[in-house]
Amino acid sequence: MGKEDWNESMDLSSFAFQYQLTPEEREERLAQMVPEEQWGAYVEDKLAARMTVLNLETWIQGKVYAMGGIAGVATWPEYRRGGLVSKLLCNALSVMREQGQTVSFLHPFQFAFYRRYGWETYVEYKQYEIAVGQLPRFEPQGGRVVRGEPDIALLDSLYETYAPCYNGMLKRTEAWWKHRILERKKGTTALYYAADGEAAGYVHYQVKDRVCTVHELVHLNREARLALWRFLSDHDSMIDKLVIRVPNDDRLPFLLDDPRIKQETVPYFMARIVDVKSFIEKYPFVSGAEAAFLLEIQDEHADWNNGVFTVTVDESGTARVAAEPLQASDLPKVSCSIQTLTALLTGYQRPSFLQDIGRLQGTLQGLGMLERLVPARTTYLADFF
């Protein structure tokens, strides 16, 4: 998209997503736009639909992957249902592959729509709503909690230790911290320092209208977690309830005197493997034993993924992927769609479950290999785009 269309693109986004920007906010957004990330679909030289493909990075099984973040997909009403978004998405797949972005994330307006193009749910979060009388009353810890101006470098060092423990977390830049986290999520930042003076966690939150909204809670150990929750609970005279999003494996209710808090599980973002070969060859499978199998993938919108591959995994867990050689026909075989492969390798669903629901087919030996080879790790995403 040429810069001459950026204002029209922003008008389209404001219309489609129903928000208004002040002139100052508009200028700031325009200044942050990256030319090669902006894409448009045109009808008679008029911008009819738009999309952003953000150049991001994510952690999967402890490794950093280049990731294309699809955002701001919008079409003017008079051009809807004309296939323009389909063309933008298919173009984005080719562009992401060329740029080495082997995986893509997006936040769907409708899950079924993006499943047609190969994206699949990869993460859900739990949201707690805790009444003030149900807040945890943990014992004091040995360190101290300090409120203050956010130190991005320090916050990021803690985040970068915490985030790789989950599949699908973003690797944040300084600009992302500044514009996407601290500017857009107003509030207070507090850090926990252990007795030896080392920072071991932080909380970013806002108290407004007697509700404490926790934007992010990061802890590197049990001590930091208990201390930060105690700190939040000490806001009890100011609030009626606390609201927080946490990973799906969080077990806070078990620690509460009254665990009957309001809990909601929310399907959140979708993911798509853009390039099967490159993605798998970087993927750290479970080490310890060699394995080889045939992987058949159905992908209607990325023909480079559509077909049968030979996957060979060495003792270190490193894979090599090749087109199926004739002599490999006796290898165990598994077959699935690109959506299913994405849910499997991001760790969102286990092979045994995908087999049970008919999304993953194959020989018993091949399915058993996948169950052993794919590491178990919870998916989570603390960001939005």
Tab-separated table of C-alpha atoms in Angstrom:
chain	number	residue	atom	x	y	z
A	1	MET	CA	0.000	0.000	0.000
A	2	GLY	CA	1.382	3.362	-0.989
A	3	LYS	CA	1.705	6.048	1.658
A	4	GLU	CA	-0.842	8.121	-0.253
A	5	ASP	CA	-3.480	5.605	0.902
A	6	TRP	CA	-2.526	5.459	4.580
A	7	ASN	CA	-5.094	8.048	5.663
A	8	GLU	CA	-7.820	6.233	3.746
A	9	SER	CA	-6.644	2.995	5.339
A	10	MET	CA	-6.922	4.516	8.791
A	11	ASP	CA	-10.408	5.810	7.977
A	12	LEU	CA	-11.377	2.277	6.966
A	13	SER	CA	-9.998	0.805	10.179
A	14	SER	CA	-11.794	3.404	12.302
A	15	PHE	CA	-15.051	2.684	10.479
A	16	ALA	CA	-14.762	-1.124	10.596
A	17	PHE	CA	-13.633	-1.405	14.207
A	18	GLN	CA	-15.760	1.509	15.436
A	19	TYR	CA	-13.234	3.689	17.209
A	20	GLN	CA	-12.263	7.337	16.995
A	21	LEU	CA	-8.774	8.798	17.183
A	22	THR	CA	-7.859	12.333	18.182
A	23	PRO	CA	-5.740	14.216	15.634
A	24	GLU	CA	-2.722	13.634	17.878
A	25	GLU	CA	-3.416	9.887	18.151
A	26	ARG	CA	-3.891	9.681	14.400
A	27	GLU	CA	-0.541	11.328	13.719
A	28	GLU	CA	1.128	9.015	16.216
A	29	ARG	CA	-0.386	5.923	14.563
A	30	LEU	CA	0.679	7.154	11.136
A	31	ALA	CA	4.235	7.709	12.398
A	32	GLN	CA	4.362	4.120	13.686
A	33	MET	CA	3.172	2.501	10.446
A	34	VAL	CA	5.823	0.478	8.615
A	35	PRO	CA	5.458	0.688	4.799
A	36	GLU	CA	6.224	-2.963	4.027
A	37	GLU	CA	3.646	-4.130	6.599
A	38	GLN	CA	0.671	-2.341	4.967
A	39	TRP	CA	-1.337	-4.138	2.267
A	40	GLY	CA	-4.407	-3.082	0.316
A	41	ALA	CA	-6.871	-4.566	-2.153
A	42	TYR	CA	-8.053	-2.163	-4.840
A	43	VAL	CA	-11.132	-1.874	-7.024
A	44	GLU	CA	-10.760	0.585	-9.912
A	45	ASP	CA	-7.728	2.105	-8.150
A	46	LYS	CA	-9.737	2.750	-4.999
A	47	LEU	CA	-8.684	1.175	-1.697
A	48	ALA	CA	-11.427	-1.343	-0.945
A	49	ALA	CA	-9.847	-3.533	1.750
A	50	ARG	CA	-6.764	-3.410	3.926
A	51	MET	CA	-4.564	-5.598	6.110
A	52	THR	CA	-1.406	-5.292	8.199
A	53	VAL	CA	1.182	-8.082	8.311
A	54	LEU	CA	3.293	-7.262	11.362
A	55	ASN	CA	6.908	-8.406	11.475
A	56	LEU	CA	6.981	-10.123	14.881
A	57	GLU	CA	8.718	-12.948	16.717
A	58	THR	CA	7.290	-15.625	18.986
A	59	TRP	CA	8.567	-18.381	21.267
A	60	ILE	CA	7.647	-21.963	20.404
A	61	GLN	CA	9.174	-24.776	22.464
A	62	GLY	CA	11.760	-22.305	23.763
A	63	LYS	CA	12.913	-21.202	20.305
A	64	VAL	CA	12.315	-17.839	18.662
A	65	TYR	CA	10.352	-18.024	15.394
A	66	ALA	CA	9.810	-15.207	12.905
A	67	MET	CA	6.043	-14.649	12.879
A	68	GLY	CA	3.674	-12.714	10.652
A	69	GLY	CA	0.995	-11.045	12.734
A	70	ILE	CA	-2.180	-10.465	10.714
A	71	ALA	CA	-4.062	-7.425	11.993
A	72	GLY	CA	-6.527	-4.750	10.985
A	73	VAL	CA	-8.301	-6.799	8.285
A	74	ALA	CA	-11.129	-4.581	7.044
A	75	THR	CA	-13.270	-3.959	3.949
A	76	TRP	CA	-15.596	-1.099	3.075
A	77	PRO	CA	-19.233	-2.393	3.179
A	78	GLU	CA	-19.830	-1.894	-0.555
A	79	TYR	CA	-16.931	-4.246	-1.361
A	80	ARG	CA	-17.614	-7.004	1.175
A	81	ARG	CA	-18.168	-10.631	0.123
A	82	GLY	CA	-16.253	-9.995	-3.056
A	83	GLY	CA	-13.245	-12.178	-2.243
A	84	LEU	CA	-10.889	-9.298	-1.463
A	85	VAL	CA	-9.911	-10.551	2.010
A	86	SER	CA	-9.289	-14.009	0.544
A	87	LYS	CA	-6.837	-12.487	-1.933
A	88	LEU	CA	-5.148	-10.471	0.818
A	89	LEU	CA	-4.732	-13.571	3.002
A	90	CYS	CA	-3.343	-15.714	0.184
A	91	ASN	CA	-0.960	-12.927	-0.768
A	92	ALA	CA	0.100	-12.616	2.873
A	93	LEU	CA	1.010	-16.315	2.980
A	94	SER	CA	3.363	-15.902	0.014
A	95	VAL	CA	4.877	-12.716	1.440
A	96	MET	CA	5.421	-14.271	4.880
A	97	ARG	CA	7.090	-17.312	3.341
A	98	GLU	CA	9.442	-15.079	1.334
A	99	GLN	CA	10.311	-13.173	4.510
A	100	GLY	CA	11.059	-16.344	6.483
A	101	GLN	CA	8.002	-16.011	8.725
A	102	THR	CA	7.162	-19.695	9.089
A	103	VAL	CA	4.175	-19.136	11.378
A	104	SER	CA	1.382	-16.556	11.581
A	105	PHE	CA	-0.956	-15.393	14.354
A	106	LEU	CA	-4.190	-13.412	14.215
A	107	HIS	CA	-7.112	-12.409	16.417
A	108	PRO	CA	-10.271	-13.525	14.581
A	109	PHE	CA	-13.566	-11.700	14.293
A	110	GLN	CA	-14.919	-15.172	13.531
A	111	PHE	CA	-12.999	-18.418	14.025
A	112	ALA	CA	-14.817	-20.308	11.263
A	113	PHE	CA	-13.892	-17.682	8.670
A	114	TYR	CA	-10.139	-17.948	9.221
A	115	ARG	CA	-10.235	-21.744	9.486
A	116	ARG	CA	-11.121	-21.727	5.776
A	117	TYR	CA	-7.665	-20.288	5.091
A	118	GLY	CA	-5.663	-22.596	7.334
A	119	TRP	CA	-5.577	-20.758	10.669
A	120	GLU	CA	-6.581	-22.652	13.806
A	121	THR	CA	-7.188	-21.833	17.460
A	122	TYR	CA	-3.881	-22.126	19.298
A	123	VAL	CA	-4.448	-20.457	22.641
A	124	GLU	CA	-7.046	-19.743	25.265
A	125	TYR	CA	-6.741	-17.909	28.540
A	126	LYS	CA	-8.572	-18.010	31.845
A	127	GLN	CA	-10.088	-14.847	33.235
A	128	TYR	CA	-10.684	-14.556	36.952
A	129	GLU	CA	-13.059	-12.132	38.611
A	130	ILE	CA	-12.275	-12.179	42.325
A	131	ALA	CA	-14.469	-10.383	44.839
A	132	VAL	CA	-12.530	-8.401	47.417
A	133	GLY	CA	-13.479	-10.830	50.189
A	134	GLN	CA	-12.031	-13.736	48.200
A	135	LEU	CA	-8.601	-12.231	47.504
A	136	PRO	CA	-5.674	-14.391	48.641
A	137	ARG	CA	-4.112	-13.635	52.012
A	138	PHE	CA	-0.641	-15.069	51.526
A	139	GLU	CA	2.104	-14.775	54.118
A	140	PRO	CA	4.721	-11.999	53.740
A	141	GLN	CA	7.787	-13.002	51.736
A	142	GLY	CA	11.407	-12.094	52.341
A	143	GLY	CA	11.706	-9.339	49.749
A	144	ARG	CA	9.835	-6.133	48.946
A	145	VAL	CA	7.461	-4.744	46.320
A	146	VAL	CA	8.389	-1.362	44.853
A	147	ARG	CA	6.106	0.847	42.765
A	148	GLY	CA	7.645	3.322	40.362
A	149	GLU	CA	8.236	4.496	36.816
A	150	PRO	CA	8.547	1.484	34.519
A	151	ASP	CA	12.075	0.506	33.549
A	152	ILE	CA	11.541	-1.163	30.161
A	153	ALA	CA	14.919	-2.905	30.150
A	154	LEU	CA	14.296	-4.448	33.575
A	155	LEU	CA	10.704	-5.402	32.800
A	156	ASP	CA	11.802	-7.009	29.545
A	157	SER	CA	14.568	-9.004	31.223
A	158	LEU	CA	11.964	-10.535	33.565
A	159	TYR	CA	9.475	-11.045	30.740
A	160	GLU	CA	12.128	-12.759	28.578
A	161	THR	CA	12.767	-15.289	31.327
A	162	TYR	CA	9.061	-15.962	31.836
A	163	ALA	CA	7.707	-15.893	28.276
A	164	PRO	CA	9.625	-18.842	26.733
A	165	CYS	CA	7.957	-21.159	29.271
A	166	TYR	CA	4.839	-20.876	27.088
A	167	ASN	CA	4.299	-21.511	23.392
A	168	GLY	CA	3.067	-18.497	21.465
A	169	MET	CA	4.282	-15.592	23.580
A	170	LEU	CA	5.661	-12.562	21.743
A	171	LYS	CA	9.279	-11.508	21.861
A	172	ARG	CA	8.842	-7.809	22.572
A	173	THR	CA	10.878	-4.897	21.275
A	174	GLU	CA	11.442	-1.653	23.165
A	175	ALA	CA	8.966	0.068	20.824
A	176	TRP	CA	6.359	-2.635	21.525
A	177	TRP	CA	6.792	-2.134	25.273
A	178	LYS	CA	6.485	1.612	24.936
A	179	HIS	CA	3.570	1.914	22.506
A	180	ARG	CA	1.614	-1.352	22.875
A	181	ILE	CA	2.036	-2.063	26.577
A	182	LEU	CA	2.724	1.020	28.632
A	183	GLU	CA	0.957	3.667	26.507
A	184	ARG	CA	-2.171	1.693	25.641
A	185	LYS	CA	-2.595	-0.037	29.003
A	186	LYS	CA	-2.653	2.752	31.547
A	187	GLY	CA	-1.831	2.047	35.156
A	188	THR	CA	0.862	1.313	37.710
A	189	THR	CA	3.917	-0.917	37.573
A	190	ALA	CA	5.340	-2.617	40.655
A	191	LEU	CA	8.353	-4.941	40.912
A	192	TYR	CA	9.180	-7.613	43.442
A	193	TYR	CA	12.787	-7.695	44.690
A	194	ALA	CA	13.981	-10.733	46.620
A	195	ALA	CA	15.988	-10.368	49.820
A	196	ASP	CA	19.230	-10.451	47.808
A	197	GLY	CA	18.076	-7.420	45.809
A	198	GLU	CA	17.372	-9.306	42.574
A	199	ALA	CA	14.129	-8.510	40.748
A	200	ALA	CA	12.000	-11.648	40.406
A	201	GLY	CA	8.650	-10.441	39.094
A	202	TYR	CA	6.382	-7.528	38.269
A	203	VAL	CA	2.740	-6.574	38.023
A	204	HIS	CA	1.220	-3.982	35.691
A	205	TYR	CA	-2.288	-2.983	36.774
A	206	GLN	CA	-4.886	-0.225	36.992
A	207	VAL	CA	-7.373	0.678	39.722
A	208	LYS	CA	-10.412	2.481	38.356
A	209	ASP	CA	-14.055	2.655	39.431
A	210	ARG	CA	-13.280	0.304	42.337
A	211	VAL	CA	-12.022	-2.432	40.011
A	212	CYS	CA	-8.407	-3.592	39.954
A	213	THR	CA	-7.605	-4.711	36.401
A	214	VAL	CA	-4.331	-6.620	36.204
A	215	HIS	CA	-2.840	-6.163	32.747
A	216	GLU	CA	0.073	-8.510	33.367
A	217	LEU	CA	1.514	-10.518	36.238
A	218	VAL	CA	4.954	-12.061	35.709
A	219	HIS	CA	6.759	-14.089	38.356
A	220	LEU	CA	9.950	-16.112	38.097
A	221	ASN	CA	9.401	-18.186	41.226
A	222	ARG	CA	6.856	-19.040	43.917
A	223	GLU	CA	8.103	-16.340	46.287
A	224	ALA	CA	7.570	-13.582	43.727
A	225	ARG	CA	4.117	-14.913	42.866
A	226	LEU	CA	2.955	-14.939	46.496
A	227	ALA	CA	4.437	-11.521	47.198
A	228	LEU	CA	2.811	-9.883	44.176
A	229	TRP	CA	-0.575	-11.403	44.959
A	230	ARG	CA	-0.266	-10.183	48.548
A	231	PHE	CA	0.526	-6.714	47.189
A	232	LEU	CA	-2.573	-6.783	44.975
A	233	SER	CA	-4.726	-7.971	47.876
A	234	ASP	CA	-3.567	-4.992	49.929
A	235	HIS	CA	-5.610	-2.772	47.596
A	236	ASP	CA	-8.744	-4.202	49.245
A	237	SER	CA	-9.918	-0.899	50.740
A	238	MET	CA	-9.943	0.696	47.251
A	239	ILE	CA	-11.710	-1.979	45.232
A	240	ASP	CA	-14.737	-4.252	45.071
A	241	LYS	CA	-13.145	-6.839	42.798
A	242	LEU	CA	-10.017	-7.795	40.873
A	243	VAL	CA	-9.990	-8.955	37.232
A	244	ILE	CA	-7.028	-10.776	35.690
A	245	ARG	CA	-6.169	-12.939	32.670
A	246	VAL	CA	-3.867	-15.896	33.295
A	247	PRO	CA	-2.519	-18.907	31.360
A	248	ASN	CA	-4.878	-21.840	31.058
A	249	ASP	CA	-2.725	-23.951	33.391
A	250	ASP	CA	-2.966	-21.456	36.262
A	251	ARG	CA	-4.117	-23.025	39.557
A	252	LEU	CA	-4.722	-19.993	41.791
A	253	PRO	CA	-8.245	-21.066	42.884
A	254	PHE	CA	-6.796	-24.134	44.630
A	255	LEU	CA	-4.742	-21.787	46.830
A	256	LEU	CA	-7.691	-19.636	47.890
A	257	ASP	CA	-9.682	-20.016	51.098
A	258	ASP	CA	-12.795	-19.637	48.963
A	259	PRO	CA	-12.052	-21.047	45.495
A	260	ARG	CA	-15.543	-20.326	44.142
A	261	ILE	CA	-14.441	-17.283	42.184
A	262	LYS	CA	-15.813	-16.449	38.755
A	263	GLN	CA	-13.737	-18.182	36.077
A	264	GLU	CA	-14.103	-18.013	32.315
A	265	THR	CA	-12.076	-19.849	29.661
A	266	VAL	CA	-11.783	-17.698	26.536
A	267	PRO	CA	-10.549	-18.932	23.114
A	268	TYR	CA	-8.222	-16.143	22.013
A	269	PHE	CA	-5.809	-16.133	19.050
A	270	MET	CA	-5.387	-18.367	16.001
A	271	ALA	CA	-2.147	-19.605	14.441
A	272	ARG	CA	-1.084	-21.034	11.096
A	273	ILE	CA	2.078	-22.761	9.989
A	274	VAL	CA	3.108	-20.862	6.855
A	275	ASP	CA	5.942	-23.135	5.690
A	276	VAL	CA	5.806	-26.731	6.962
A	277	LYS	CA	9.330	-27.702	5.935
A	278	SER	CA	11.086	-24.691	7.465
A	279	PHE	CA	8.909	-24.744	10.590
A	280	ILE	CA	9.547	-28.415	11.347
A	281	GLU	CA	13.276	-28.228	10.634
A	282	LYS	CA	13.606	-25.610	13.373
A	283	TYR	CA	11.250	-27.380	15.779
A	284	PRO	CA	12.900	-29.033	18.829
A	285	PHE	CA	11.342	-32.464	19.134
A	286	VAL	CA	11.905	-34.608	22.224
A	287	SER	CA	15.435	-35.985	22.124
A	288	GLY	CA	16.681	-39.459	22.959
A	289	ALA	CA	15.827	-41.673	20.013
A	290	GLU	CA	15.810	-41.496	16.230
A	291	ALA	CA	12.498	-41.535	14.354
A	292	ALA	CA	11.273	-41.329	10.769
A	293	PHE	CA	7.749	-41.071	9.390
A	294	LEU	CA	5.723	-39.791	6.460
A	295	LEU	CA	3.675	-36.642	7.015
A	296	GLU	CA	0.831	-35.921	4.616
A	297	ILE	CA	-0.553	-32.379	4.774
A	298	GLN	CA	-3.648	-30.899	3.147
A	299	ASP	CA	-3.307	-27.158	2.565
A	300	GLU	CA	-5.640	-25.562	0.021
A	301	HIS	CA	-4.089	-22.098	0.151
A	302	ALA	CA	-0.330	-22.793	0.276
A	303	ASP	CA	0.575	-25.362	-2.358
A	304	TRP	CA	4.152	-25.628	-1.058
A	305	ASN	CA	2.726	-27.348	2.033
A	306	ASN	CA	0.301	-29.615	0.195
A	307	GLY	CA	1.680	-33.141	-0.157
A	308	VAL	CA	3.679	-35.856	1.547
A	309	PHE	CA	6.950	-35.216	3.364
A	310	THR	CA	9.514	-37.519	4.904
A	311	VAL	CA	10.380	-36.346	8.421
A	312	THR	CA	13.554	-37.729	9.965
A	313	VAL	CA	14.357	-36.868	13.588
A	314	ASP	CA	17.810	-37.562	15.047
A	315	GLU	CA	18.700	-38.304	18.667
A	316	SER	CA	19.075	-34.592	19.471
A	317	GLY	CA	15.457	-33.924	18.429
A	318	THR	CA	16.452	-32.111	15.218
A	319	ALA	CA	14.336	-32.882	12.162
A	320	ARG	CA	15.027	-32.978	8.443
A	321	VAL	CA	12.154	-32.711	5.983
A	322	ALA	CA	12.182	-33.883	2.369
A	323	ALA	CA	9.771	-34.753	-0.410
A	324	GLU	CA	8.778	-38.403	-0.131
A	325	PRO	CA	11.386	-40.703	-1.727
A	326	LEU	CA	10.060	-43.870	-3.353
A	327	GLN	CA	11.930	-46.161	-0.983
A	328	ALA	CA	10.300	-44.505	2.052
A	329	SER	CA	6.829	-45.887	1.328
A	330	ASP	CA	7.124	-48.455	4.121
A	331	LEU	CA	7.593	-45.755	6.797
A	332	PRO	CA	4.765	-45.149	9.296
A	333	LYS	CA	2.443	-42.410	8.061
A	334	VAL	CA	0.297	-39.688	9.590
A	335	SER	CA	-2.064	-37.360	7.763
A	336	CYS	CA	-3.858	-34.130	8.681
A	337	SER	CA	-4.809	-30.635	7.552
A	338	ILE	CA	-2.562	-27.620	8.048
A	339	GLN	CA	-4.928	-26.460	10.800
A	340	THR	CA	-4.516	-29.718	12.717
A	341	LEU	CA	-0.739	-29.704	12.320
A	342	THR	CA	-0.668	-26.164	13.727
A	343	ALA	CA	-2.754	-27.092	16.780
A	344	LEU	CA	-0.489	-30.090	17.331
A	345	LEU	CA	2.937	-28.466	16.988
A	346	THR	CA	2.031	-25.302	18.920
A	347	GLY	CA	1.149	-27.645	21.780
A	348	TYR	CA	-2.480	-26.572	21.958
A	349	GLN	CA	-3.784	-30.120	21.438
A	350	ARG	CA	-2.141	-33.522	21.872
A	351	PRO	CA	-1.898	-36.044	19.003
A	352	SER	CA	-4.039	-38.583	20.891
A	353	PHE	CA	-6.930	-36.094	21.193
A	354	LEU	CA	-6.666	-35.031	17.551
A	355	GLN	CA	-6.793	-38.676	16.569
A	356	ASP	CA	-9.835	-39.297	18.790
A	357	ILE	CA	-11.825	-36.526	17.111
A	358	GLY	CA	-10.872	-37.637	13.602
A	359	ARG	CA	-8.559	-34.734	12.797
A	360	LEU	CA	-5.359	-36.830	12.699
A	361	GLN	CA	-5.099	-40.128	10.842
A	362	GLY	CA	-2.306	-42.624	10.504
A	363	THR	CA	-0.754	-45.913	11.513
A	364	LEU	CA	-0.494	-46.770	15.193
A	365	GLN	CA	3.285	-46.547	14.936
A	366	GLY	CA	3.201	-43.127	13.315
A	367	LEU	CA	0.698	-41.718	15.803
A	368	GLY	CA	2.735	-43.159	18.665
A	369	MET	CA	5.851	-41.435	17.321
A	370	LEU	CA	4.111	-38.061	17.307
A	371	GLU	CA	2.823	-38.556	20.842
A	372	ARG	CA	6.387	-39.197	22.011
A	373	LEU	CA	8.144	-36.595	19.860
A	374	VAL	CA	6.007	-33.475	20.476
A	375	PRO	CA	6.912	-31.796	23.794
A	376	ALA	CA	4.069	-30.867	26.136
A	377	ARG	CA	3.992	-27.124	26.819
A	378	THR	CA	1.084	-24.777	27.567
A	379	THR	CA	0.187	-22.094	25.031
A	380	TYR	CA	-0.332	-18.498	26.142
A	381	LEU	CA	-0.324	-14.994	24.719
A	382	ALA	CA	-0.305	-11.936	26.964
A	383	ASP	CA	-0.485	-9.449	24.076
A	384	PHE	CA	-3.014	-8.236	21.519
A	385	PHE	CA	-2.660	-6.918	18.002
